[in-house]
Amino acid sequence: APKLSLREIGKRYQIGSNTEIEAIHRVSFEVMENEICVLLGPSGCGKSTVLRMVAGLEEPSSGAMTLDGRQIEGPGRDRGMVFQAYTSFDWLTVQQNVEYGMRLQHVPAPERARRAQHFLNLVHLSKFAQAYPKQLSGGMKQRVAIARTLANDPEMLLMDEPFGALDAETRWHMQELMISIAEETQTTILMVTHDIEEAIYTADRIVFLSRHPGTVAANIVPAFKLG
Ligand code: ADP
Ligand code: ADP
């Protein structure tokens, strides 16, 4: 059975009072357990929209989505999201950042610290546990974000252009790291990118989104309907 399944998902946005845009048109795909699935397509084709719907941050206009066979309804701790922009809390140390979600879940302090250290170790940042995000490079900040998200023990990791702001060499190291983390933690990953090389290098499965109809896996038609 697939880990994640999208069937005939559509998304319309209301723009102004009498204009509607169809951002996503009948997109169907599946992601298997422990796969890295990459959503690939040009800017504006609807990749982030798909990811936000899987995250439960937006509701599809039509179609059905399931995770482990259960209907996706709203956000949940079973899906962890990593964004392109660094989202760490600058006033907390690296370790406190990683502990943040566990703190909200009232995980006891020793357990929190133990888990934080485990995930910091996984992203090669053990030595920076007491540093502040401002003291870190872009790649390191993104590793903090990954550790923080994994520390919440998600079933699935959702990543929106996670390495898009990094230089080419750092990006390549991060791709390597992501692949090894996926293997080690047995986490299923859905990642959005417009970088074809990144997709080919990291993906077990690529879902192509296009702005035009008649493409491989999905047809995205930006349609304007005048009321
Ligand atoms: P991508 O991630 O592939 O760059 P997006 O998912 O961000 O694409 O956007 C897909 C389309 O949906 C674009 O035409 C964009 O303008 C539109 N869109 C995205 N979010 C909204 C929104 N909140 N309101 C209106 N239109 C939106
Ligand atoms: P304690 O563990 O005794 O609460 P800390 O030194 O860890 O003390 O934290 C002091 C304050 O800093 C907390 O009351 C909280 O407001 C904030 N803080 C520290 N770590 C975190 C974290 N991981 N997430 C959110 N807030 C934190």
Coordinates of N, CA and C and ligand atoms in Angstrom, one line a residue:
A1 N 0.9 -1.2 0.0 CA 0.0 0.0 0.0 C 0.9 1.2 0.0
P2 N 0.4 2.3 -0.7 CA 1.2 3.5 -0.7 C 1.2 4.2 0.7
K3 N 2.3 4.9 1.0 CA 2.3 5.8 2.2 C 1.4 7.0 2.0
L4 N 1.6 7.6 0.9 CA 0.8 8.8 0.6 C 0.1 8.6 -0.8
S5 N -1.1 9.0 -0.9 CA -1.9 8.9 -2.1 C -2.7 10.1 -2.4
L6 N -2.5 10.7 -3.6 CA -3.3 11.8 -4.0 C -4.2 11.3 -5.2
R7 N -5.5 11.5 -5.2 CA -6.3 11.1 -6.3 C -7.1 12.3 -6.8
E8 N -6.8 12.7 -8.0 CA -7.6 13.7 -8.7 C -7.7 15.0 -7.9
I9 N -6.6 15.4 -7.4 CA -6.6 16.6 -6.5 C -6.7 17.9 -7.4
G10 N -7.6 18.7 -7.1 CA -7.7 20.0 -7.7 C -7.7 21.1 -6.7
K11 N -7.2 22.3 -7.2 CA -7.2 23.5 -6.3 C -7.4 24.7 -7.1
R12 N -8.5 25.4 -6.6 CA -8.8 26.7 -7.2 C -8.6 27.8 -6.2
Y13 N -8.1 28.9 -6.7 CA -7.9 30.1 -5.8 C -8.9 31.2 -6.3
Q14 N -9.5 31.8 -5.4 CA -10.3 33.0 -5.8 C -9.4 34.2 -5.8
I15 N -9.3 34.9 -6.9 CA -8.5 36.1 -7.0 C -9.5 37.3 -7.3
G16 N -9.7 38.1 -6.3 CA -10.6 39.2 -6.5 C -12.0 38.6 -6.4
S17 N -13.0 39.4 -6.8 CA -14.4 39.0 -6.6 C -14.9 38.1 -7.7
N18 N -14.4 38.2 -8.9 CA -15.0 37.4 -10.0 C -14.0 36.7 -10.8
T19 N -12.8 36.5 -10.3 CA -11.8 35.7 -11.1 C -11.3 34.6 -10.2
E20 N -11.2 33.4 -10.9 CA -10.7 32.2 -10.2 C -9.5 31.7 -11.0
I21 N -8.5 31.2 -10.2 CA -7.4 30.5 -10.9 C -7.4 29.1 -10.5
E22 N -7.2 28.2 -11.5 CA -7.1 26.8 -11.2 C -5.6 26.5 -11.2
A23 N -5.1 26.4 -9.9 CA -3.6 26.2 -9.7 C -3.3 24.7 -10.0
I24 N -4.1 23.8 -9.6 CA -3.9 22.4 -9.7 C -5.1 21.7 -10.3
H25 N -4.8 20.9 -11.4 CA -5.9 20.3 -12.1 C -5.7 18.8 -12.1
R26 N -6.5 18.1 -11.3 CA -6.6 16.6 -11.3 C -5.2 16.0 -11.2
V27 N -4.5 16.2 -10.2 CA -3.2 15.6 -9.9 C -3.4 14.4 -9.1
S28 N -2.8 13.3 -9.6 CA -2.8 12.0 -9.0 C -1.4 11.4 -8.9
F29 N -1.0 11.0 -7.7 CA 0.3 10.3 -7.6 C 0.3 9.6 -6.2
E30 N 1.3 8.6 -6.1 CA 1.4 7.9 -4.9 C 2.9 8.0 -4.5
V31 N 3.1 7.9 -3.2 CA 4.5 7.8 -2.7 C 4.6 6.6 -1.8
M32 N 5.5 5.7 -2.1 CA 5.7 4.5 -1.3 C 6.5 4.8 0.0
E33 N 6.3 3.9 1.0 CA 7.0 3.9 2.2 C 8.5 4.0 1.9
N34 N 9.2 4.9 2.6 CA 10.7 5.1 2.6 C 11.2 5.6 1.2
E35 N 10.3 6.1 0.4 CA 10.7 6.7 -0.8 C 11.1 8.2 -0.7
I36 N 12.0 8.7 -1.5 CA 12.1 10.1 -1.7 C 11.4 10.4 -3.0
C37 N 10.3 11.2 -2.9 CA 9.6 11.6 -4.0 C 9.8 13.0 -4.3
V38 N 10.1 13.4 -5.5 CA 10.4 14.8 -5.8 C 9.3 15.3 -6.8
L39 N 8.7 16.5 -6.4 CA 7.8 17.2 -7.2 C 8.6 18.2 -8.0
L40 N 8.6 18.0 -9.3 CA 9.5 18.8 -10.2 C 8.7 19.6 -11.2
G41 N 9.0 20.8 -11.4 CA 8.3 21.6 -12.4 C 8.7 23.1 -12.3
P42 N 8.3 23.8 -13.4 CA 8.7 25.2 -13.4 C 8.1 26.1 -12.3
S43 N 8.6 27.2 -12.1 CA 8.1 28.2 -11.1 C 6.6 28.5 -11.5
G44 N 5.8 28.4 -10.4 CA 4.4 28.8 -10.6 C 3.5 27.6 -11.1
C45 N 4.0 26.4 -11.2 CA 3.2 25.3 -11.7 C 2.3 24.7 -10.6
G46 N 2.6 25.0 -9.4 CA 1.7 24.5 -8.3 C 2.3 23.6 -7.3
K47 N 3.7 23.5 -7.4 CA 4.4 22.5 -6.5 C 4.1 22.8 -5.0
S48 N 4.3 24.1 -4.6 CA 4.1 24.5 -3.2 C 2.7 24.3 -2.8
T49 N 1.8 24.5 -3.7 CA 0.3 24.3 -3.4 C 0.1 22.9 -3.1
V50 N 0.6 21.9 -3.9 CA 0.5 20.5 -3.6 C 1.0 20.2 -2.2
L51 N 2.2 20.7 -1.9 CA 2.9 20.4 -0.7 C 2.1 20.9 0.5
R52 N 1.6 22.1 0.4 CA 0.8 22.7 1.5 C -0.5 22.0 1.7
M53 N -1.1 21.4 0.6 CA -2.3 20.6 0.8 C -1.9 19.3 1.5
V54 N -0.8 18.7 1.2 CA -0.4 17.4 1.9 C -0.1 17.8 3.3
A55 N 0.5 18.9 3.6 CA 0.8 19.4 5.0 C -0.5 19.7 5.7
G56 N -1.6 19.9 5.0 CA -2.9 20.2 5.7 C -3.0 21.7 5.9
L57 N -2.1 22.5 5.3 CA -2.2 23.9 5.5 C -3.2 24.6 4.6
E58 N -3.6 23.8 3.5 CA -4.7 24.3 2.6 C -5.5 23.1 2.3
E59 N -6.8 23.3 1.9 CA -7.7 22.3 1.6 C -7.8 22.2 0.1
P60 N -7.8 21.0 -0.5 CA -8.0 20.8 -1.9 C -9.5 21.2 -2.2
S61 N -9.7 21.7 -3.5 CA -11.0 22.0 -3.9 C -11.7 20.8 -4.3
S62 N -11.0 19.8 -4.8 CA -11.6 18.5 -5.2 C -10.6 17.4 -5.0
G63 N -11.0 16.1 -5.0 CA -10.1 15.0 -4.9 C -9.9 14.5 -3.5
A64 N -9.1 13.5 -3.4 CA -8.9 12.8 -2.0 C -7.4 12.6 -1.8
M65 N -7.0 12.8 -0.5 CA -5.6 12.5 -0.1 C -5.6 11.6 1.1
T66 N -4.8 10.6 1.1 CA -4.6 9.8 2.3 C -3.2 9.6 2.6
L67 N -2.9 9.5 4.0 CA -1.6 9.1 4.5 C -1.8 7.8 5.3
D68 N -1.1 6.8 4.9 CA -1.3 5.5 5.6 C -2.8 5.1 5.5
G69 N -3.4 5.4 4.4 CA -4.8 5.0 4.2 C -5.9 5.9 5.0
R70 N -5.4 6.8 5.8 CA -6.3 7.7 6.5 C -6.4 9.0 5.7
Q71 N -7.6 9.5 5.7 CA -7.9 10.8 5.0 C -7.1 11.9 5.7
I72 N -6.4 12.8 4.9 CA -5.7 13.9 5.4 C -6.7 15.1 5.7
E73 N -6.7 15.5 6.9 CA -7.6 16.6 7.3 C -6.8 17.6 8.2
G74 N -6.4 18.7 7.6 CA -5.6 19.6 8.4 C -4.2 19.2 8.8
P75 N -3.5 20.1 9.4 CA -2.1 19.7 9.8 C -2.1 18.7 10.9
G76 N -0.9 18.0 11.0 CA -0.8 17.0 12.0 C 0.7 16.7 12.2
R77 N 1.0 16.1 13.4 CA 2.4 15.9 13.7 C 3.0 14.7 12.9
D78 N 2.1 14.0 12.2 CA 2.5 12.9 11.3 C 3.2 13.4 10.1
R79 N 3.1 14.7 9.8 CA 3.8 15.4 8.6 C 4.6 16.6 9.1
G80 N 5.9 16.5 8.9 CA 6.8 17.6 9.3 C 7.3 18.4 8.1
M81 N 7.3 19.7 8.2 CA 7.6 20.5 7.0 C 8.9 21.3 7.2
V82 N 9.7 21.3 6.2 CA 10.9 22.1 6.1 C 10.8 23.1 5.0
F83 N 10.9 24.4 5.3 CA 10.7 25.4 4.3 C 12.0 25.9 3.7
Q84 N 12.0 26.7 2.6 CA 13.2 27.2 2.0 C 13.8 28.3 2.9
A85 N 13.0 29.1 3.4 CA 13.5 30.2 4.3 C 13.8 29.6 5.7
Y86 N 14.9 30.0 6.3 CA 15.3 29.5 7.6 C 14.2 29.9 8.6
T87 N 13.7 29.0 9.4 CA 12.6 29.3 10.3 C 13.0 29.0 11.7
S88 N 14.3 29.1 12.0 CA 14.8 28.9 13.4 C 14.5 30.1 14.2
F89 N 14.3 29.9 15.5 CA 14.1 31.0 16.5 C 15.5 31.5 16.9
D90 N 15.8 32.8 16.5 CA 17.1 33.3 16.7 C 17.5 33.5 18.2
W91 N 16.5 33.6 19.1 CA 16.7 33.8 20.5 C 16.9 32.5 21.3
L92 N 16.8 31.4 20.6 CA 17.0 30.1 21.2 C 18.3 29.5 20.7
T93 N 19.0 28.7 21.5 CA 20.2 28.0 21.0 C 19.7 26.9 20.0
V94 N 20.7 26.3 19.3 CA 20.4 25.3 18.3 C 19.7 24.1 19.0
Q95 N 20.2 23.7 20.2 CA 19.5 22.6 20.9 C 18.1 23.0 21.3
Q96 N 17.9 24.2 21.8 CA 16.6 24.6 22.2 C 15.6 24.6 21.0
N97 N 16.2 25.0 19.8 CA 15.4 25.0 18.6 C 14.9 23.6 18.3
V98 N 15.8 22.6 18.4 CA 15.5 21.2 18.1 C 14.5 20.7 19.2
E99 N 14.6 21.2 20.4 CA 13.7 20.7 21.5 C 12.3 21.4 21.4
Y100 N 12.2 22.4 20.6 CA 11.0 23.2 20.6 C 9.7 22.4 20.6
G101 N 9.5 21.6 19.5 CA 8.3 20.8 19.4 C 8.1 19.8 20.5
M102 N 9.2 19.2 21.0 CA 9.0 18.3 22.1 C 8.6 19.0 23.4
R103 N 9.1 20.3 23.5 CA 8.7 21.1 24.7 C 7.2 21.3 24.7
L104 N 6.6 21.6 23.5 CA 5.2 21.8 23.3 C 4.4 20.6 23.7
Q105 N 5.1 19.4 23.4 CA 4.4 18.1 23.7 C 4.7 17.7 25.1
H106 N 5.3 18.5 25.9 CA 5.6 18.2 27.3 C 6.5 16.9 27.5
V107 N 7.4 16.7 26.5 CA 8.4 15.6 26.7 C 9.3 16.1 27.8
P108 N 9.6 15.2 28.8 CA 10.4 15.5 29.9 C 11.8 16.0 29.5
A109 N 12.4 16.9 30.2 CA 13.7 17.5 29.8 C 14.8 16.5 29.5
P110 N 15.1 15.5 30.3 CA 16.2 14.6 30.0 C 16.0 13.9 28.6
E111 N 14.7 13.5 28.4 CA 14.3 12.8 27.2 C 14.5 13.7 26.0
R112 N 14.0 15.0 26.2 CA 14.2 16.0 25.2 C 15.6 16.2 24.8
A113 N 16.5 16.4 25.7 CA 17.9 16.6 25.5 C 18.5 15.4 24.8
R114 N 18.1 14.2 25.2 CA 18.7 13.0 24.6 C 18.3 13.0 23.1
R115 N 17.0 13.2 22.8 CA 16.5 13.2 21.4 C 17.1 14.3 20.6
A116 N 17.2 15.5 21.2 CA 17.8 16.6 20.4 C 19.3 16.3 20.1
Q117 N 20.0 15.7 21.0 CA 21.4 15.4 20.7 C 21.5 14.3 19.6
H118 N 20.6 13.3 19.7 CA 20.6 12.3 18.6 C 20.4 12.9 17.2
F119 N 19.4 13.8 17.1 CA 19.1 14.4 15.8 C 20.2 15.4 15.4
L120 N 20.8 16.1 16.3 CA 21.9 17.0 16.0 C 23.1 16.2 15.5
N121 N 23.3 15.1 16.1 CA 24.3 14.2 15.7 C 24.1 13.7 14.2
L122 N 22.8 13.4 13.9 CA 22.4 12.9 12.6 C 22.7 14.0 11.5
V123 N 22.6 15.3 11.8 CA 22.9 16.3 10.9 C 24.3 16.9 11.1
H124 N 25.1 16.2 11.8 CA 26.5 16.6 12.1 C 26.6 18.0 12.7
L125 N 25.8 18.3 13.7 CA 25.8 19.6 14.4 C 26.0 19.4 15.9
S126 N 26.4 18.3 16.4 CA 26.5 18.1 17.8 C 27.4 19.2 18.5
K127 N 28.4 19.6 17.8 CA 29.3 20.6 18.4 C 28.7 22.0 18.5
F128 N 27.6 22.2 17.8 CA 27.0 23.5 17.7 C 25.7 23.6 18.6
A129 N 25.5 22.6 19.4 CA 24.2 22.6 20.2 C 24.0 23.8 21.0
Q130 N 25.1 24.5 21.5 CA 24.9 25.6 22.4 C 25.1 26.9 21.6
A131 N 25.3 26.8 20.3 CA 25.4 28.0 19.4 C 24.0 28.6 19.1
Y132 N 24.0 29.8 18.6 CA 22.8 30.5 18.2 C 22.7 30.5 16.7
P133 N 21.5 30.4 16.1 CA 21.3 30.3 14.7 C 22.1 31.4 13.9
K134 N 22.2 32.6 14.5 CA 22.9 33.7 13.8 C 24.4 33.3 13.5
Q135 N 24.9 32.4 14.4 CA 26.3 32.1 14.3 C 26.6 31.0 13.2
L136 N 25.5 30.5 12.6 CA 25.6 29.4 11.6 C 25.5 29.8 10.2
S137 N 26.1 29.0 9.3 CA 25.9 29.3 7.9 C 24.5 28.8 7.4
G138 N 24.2 29.2 6.2 CA 22.9 28.8 5.6 C 22.6 27.3 5.6
G139 N 23.6 26.6 5.2 CA 23.5 25.1 5.2 C 23.3 24.5 6.6
M140 N 24.0 25.1 7.6 CA 23.9 24.6 9.0 C 22.5 24.9 9.5
K141 N 22.0 26.1 9.2 CA 20.7 26.5 9.7 C 19.6 25.5 9.1
Q142 N 19.8 25.2 7.8 CA 18.8 24.2 7.2 C 19.0 22.9 7.9
R143 N 20.2 22.5 8.3 CA 20.3 21.2 9.1 C 19.7 21.3 10.4
V144 N 19.7 22.5 11.1 CA 18.9 22.6 12.3 C 17.4 22.4 12.1
A145 N 17.0 23.0 11.0 CA 15.5 22.9 10.6 C 15.1 21.4 10.4
I146 N 16.0 20.7 9.7 CA 15.8 19.3 9.5 C 15.8 18.5 10.8
A147 N 16.7 18.8 11.7 CA 16.8 18.1 13.0 C 15.6 18.4 13.8
R148 N 15.2 19.7 13.8 CA 14.0 20.1 14.6 C 12.7 19.4 14.1
T149 N 12.6 19.3 12.8 CA 11.4 18.6 12.2 C 11.4 17.1 12.5
L150 N 12.6 16.5 12.4 CA 12.7 15.0 12.6 C 12.5 14.7 14.1
A151 N 12.8 15.6 15.0 CA 12.7 15.4 16.4 C 11.3 15.2 16.8
N152 N 10.3 15.7 16.0 CA 8.9 15.5 16.3 C 8.4 14.2 15.8
D153 N 9.3 13.4 15.3 CA 9.0 12.0 14.9 C 7.9 11.9 13.9
P154 N 8.0 12.7 12.7 CA 6.9 12.6 11.7 C 7.0 11.3 10.9
E155 N 5.8 11.0 10.4 CA 5.7 9.8 9.5 C 6.3 10.2 8.1
M156 N 6.2 11.5 7.8 CA 6.6 11.9 6.5 C 7.2 13.3 6.6
L157 N 8.3 13.5 5.8 CA 9.0 14.8 5.8 C 8.6 15.5 4.5
L158 N 8.1 16.7 4.6 CA 7.7 17.5 3.5 C 8.7 18.7 3.4
M159 N 9.3 18.8 2.2 CA 10.4 19.8 2.0 C 10.1 20.7 0.8
D160 N 10.0 22.0 1.1 CA 9.7 23.0 0.0 C 11.0 23.7 -0.4
E161 N 11.6 23.3 -1.5 CA 12.8 23.9 -2.0 C 13.8 24.1 -0.9
P162 N 14.1 23.0 -0.1 CA 14.8 23.2 1.1 C 16.3 23.7 0.9
F163 N 16.8 23.5 -0.3 CA 18.2 23.9 -0.5 C 18.3 25.0 -1.5
G164 N 17.2 25.6 -1.9 CA 17.1 26.6 -2.9 C 18.0 27.8 -2.7
A165 N 18.2 28.1 -1.4 CA 18.9 29.4 -1.1 C 20.4 29.1 -0.9
L166 N 20.8 27.9 -1.1 CA 22.2 27.6 -0.8 C 23.1 27.5 -2.0
D167 N 24.4 27.8 -1.9 CA 25.3 27.7 -3.0 C 25.4 26.3 -3.5
A168 N 26.0 26.1 -4.7 CA 25.9 24.8 -5.4 C 26.6 23.7 -4.6
E169 N 27.8 24.0 -4.0 CA 28.5 22.9 -3.3 C 27.8 22.5 -2.0
T170 N 27.3 23.5 -1.3 CA 26.5 23.2 0.0 C 25.3 22.4 -0.4
R171 N 24.6 22.8 -1.5 CA 23.4 22.1 -1.9 C 23.7 20.7 -2.1
W172 N 24.8 20.4 -2.8 CA 25.2 19.0 -3.1 C 25.4 18.2 -1.8
H173 N 26.1 18.8 -0.8 CA 26.3 18.2 0.5 C 25.0 17.9 1.2
M174 N 24.1 18.8 1.1 CA 22.8 18.7 1.7 C 22.0 17.6 1.1
Q175 N 22.1 17.5 -0.2 CA 21.4 16.4 -0.9 C 21.9 15.0 -0.5
E176 N 23.2 14.9 -0.4 CA 23.8 13.7 0.2 C 23.3 13.4 1.6
L177 N 23.3 14.4 2.4 CA 22.9 14.2 3.8 C 21.4 13.8 3.9
M178 N 20.6 14.4 3.0 CA 19.2 14.1 3.0 C 19.0 12.6 2.7
I179 N 19.7 12.1 1.7 CA 19.6 10.7 1.2 C 20.0 9.8 2.4
S180 N 21.1 10.1 3.1 CA 21.5 9.2 4.2 C 20.6 9.3 5.4
I181 N 20.0 10.5 5.6 CA 19.1 10.6 6.7 C 17.8 9.8 6.4
A182 N 17.4 9.9 5.2 CA 16.1 9.1 4.8 C 16.4 7.6 5.0
E183 N 17.6 7.2 4.7 CA 17.9 5.7 4.9 C 17.9 5.4 6.3
E184 N 18.6 6.2 7.1 CA 18.8 5.9 8.5 C 17.6 6.0 9.3
T185 N 16.7 7.0 9.0 CA 15.6 7.2 9.9 C 14.3 6.5 9.3
Q186 N 14.4 6.0 8.1 CA 13.3 5.3 7.4 C 12.1 6.3 7.3
T187 N 12.5 7.5 6.9 CA 11.4 8.6 6.8 C 11.1 8.7 5.3
T188 N 9.8 8.7 5.0 CA 9.3 9.0 3.6 C 9.4 10.5 3.4
I189 N 9.9 10.9 2.2 CA 10.1 12.3 1.9 C 9.4 12.7 0.6
L190 N 8.7 13.9 0.7 CA 8.2 14.5 -0.5 C 8.8 15.9 -0.5
M191 N 9.6 16.1 -1.6 CA 10.4 17.3 -1.7 C 10.0 18.0 -3.0
V192 N 9.9 19.4 -2.9 CA 9.6 20.2 -4.1 C 10.9 20.8 -4.5
T193 N 11.1 20.8 -5.9 CA 12.2 21.6 -6.4 C 12.0 21.9 -7.9
H194 N 12.7 23.0 -8.4 CA 12.6 23.2 -9.8 C 13.9 22.9 -10.5
D195 N 14.8 22.3 -9.6 CA 16.2 21.9 -10.1 C 16.2 20.5 -10.6
I196 N 16.3 20.3 -11.9 CA 16.1 19.0 -12.5 C 17.3 18.1 -12.0
E197 N 18.5 18.6 -11.8 CA 19.6 17.9 -11.4 C 19.4 17.3 -10.0
E198 N 18.9 18.2 -9.1 CA 18.6 17.8 -7.8 C 17.6 16.7 -7.7
A199 N 16.6 16.8 -8.6 CA 15.5 15.7 -8.6 C 16.1 14.4 -9.1
I200 N 16.9 14.5 -10.1 CA 17.5 13.2 -10.6 C 18.5 12.6 -9.6
Y201 N 19.2 13.4 -8.9 CA 20.2 12.9 -8.0 C 19.5 12.3 -6.7
T202 N 18.4 12.9 -6.2 CA 17.9 12.5 -4.9 C 16.7 11.6 -5.0
A203 N 16.0 11.6 -6.1 CA 14.6 11.0 -6.1 C 14.6 9.5 -6.4
D204 N 13.7 8.9 -5.7 CA 13.3 7.5 -6.1 C 12.1 7.6 -7.1
R205 N 11.4 8.7 -7.0 CA 10.2 8.9 -7.8 C 10.1 10.4 -8.1
I206 N 9.9 10.7 -9.4 CA 9.7 12.1 -9.7 C 8.3 12.3 -10.3
V207 N 7.6 13.3 -9.7 CA 6.3 13.6 -10.2 C 6.5 15.0 -11.0
F208 N 6.2 14.9 -12.3 CA 6.3 16.2 -13.1 C 5.0 17.0 -13.0
L209 N 5.2 18.2 -12.7 CA 4.0 19.1 -12.8 C 4.4 20.1 -14.0
S210 N 3.4 20.4 -14.8 CA 3.6 21.3 -15.8 C 2.5 22.4 -15.8
R211 N 2.8 23.5 -16.4 CA 1.8 24.5 -16.5 C 0.8 24.2 -17.6
H212 N 1.2 23.2 -18.4 CA 0.4 22.9 -19.6 C -0.2 21.5 -19.5
P213 N -1.3 21.3 -20.2 CA -2.0 20.0 -20.2 C -1.2 19.0 -21.0
G214 N -1.5 17.7 -20.8 CA -0.9 16.6 -21.6 C 0.4 16.2 -21.2
T215 N 0.8 16.3 -20.0 CA 2.2 16.0 -19.6 C 2.2 14.7 -18.8
V216 N 3.4 14.3 -18.3 CA 3.6 12.9 -17.9 C 2.6 12.5 -16.7
A217 N 2.7 13.2 -15.6 CA 2.0 12.7 -14.4 C 0.9 13.6 -14.0
A218 N 0.9 14.8 -14.4 CA -0.1 15.8 -14.0 C -0.2 16.9 -15.0
N219 N -1.4 17.4 -15.1 CA -1.7 18.5 -15.9 C -2.1 19.7 -15.1
I220 N -1.4 20.8 -15.2 CA -1.7 22.0 -14.4 C -2.2 23.0 -15.4
V221 N -3.4 23.4 -15.3 CA -3.9 24.4 -16.2 C -4.3 25.7 -15.5
P222 N -3.5 26.7 -15.6 CA -4.0 28.0 -15.0 C -5.1 28.5 -15.8
A223 N -6.3 28.3 -15.4 CA -7.5 28.7 -16.1 C -8.1 29.9 -15.4
F224 N -8.5 30.8 -16.1 CA -9.2 32.0 -15.5 C -10.7 32.0 -15.9
K225 N -11.5 31.9 -14.9 CA -12.9 31.9 -15.1 C -13.5 33.2 -14.7
L226 N -14.1 33.9 -15.7 CA -14.7 35.2 -15.3 C -16.1 34.9 -15.0
G227 N -16.5 35.4 -13.8 CA -17.9 35.3 -13.4 C -18.8 36.3 -14.0
Ligands
ADP1 P1 5.2 26.7 -7.5 O1 5.5 26.2 -6.1 O2 5.3 25.6 -8.5 O3 6.1 27.9 -7.8 P2 2.7 27.7 -6.4 O4 2.1 26.5 -5.8 O5 3.4 28.6 -5.5 O6 3.7 27.2 -7.6 O7 1.6 28.5 -7.3 C1 0.8 27.9 -8.3 C2 -0.2 28.9 -8.8 O8 -1.1 29.2 -7.9 C3 0.5 30.2 -9.2 O9 -0.2 30.7 -10.4 C4 0.2 31.1 -8.0 O10 0.1 32.4 -8.4 C5 -1.2 30.5 -7.5 N1 -1.3 30.7 -6.1 C6 -0.6 30.0 -5.1 N2 -1.0 30.4 -3.9 C7 -2.0 31.2 -4.1 C8 -2.9 31.9 -3.2 N3 -2.8 31.8 -1.8 N4 -3.9 32.7 -3.7 C9 -4.0 32.8 -5.0 N5 -3.2 32.2 -5.9 C10 -2.2 31.4 -5.5
ADP2 P1 13.9 25.5 31.8 O1 14.3 24.3 31.0 O2 14.1 25.5 33.2 O3 12.5 26.0 31.4 P2 15.5 27.0 29.9 O4 16.8 27.7 30.2 O5 15.6 25.8 29.1 O6 14.8 26.7 31.3 O7 14.5 28.0 29.2 C1 14.2 29.3 29.8 C2 13.1 29.9 29.0 O8 13.5 30.0 27.6 C3 11.9 29.0 29.0 O9 11.0 29.3 30.0 C4 11.3 29.3 27.6 O10 10.5 30.4 27.7 C5 12.5 29.6 26.7 N1 12.9 28.4 26.0 C6 14.0 27.7 26.3 N2 14.1 26.6 25.4 C7 13.1 26.6 24.7 C8 12.6 25.8 23.6 N3 13.3 24.7 23.2 N4 11.4 26.1 23.1 C9 10.7 27.2 23.5 N5 11.1 28.0 24.5 C10 12.3 27.7 25.1

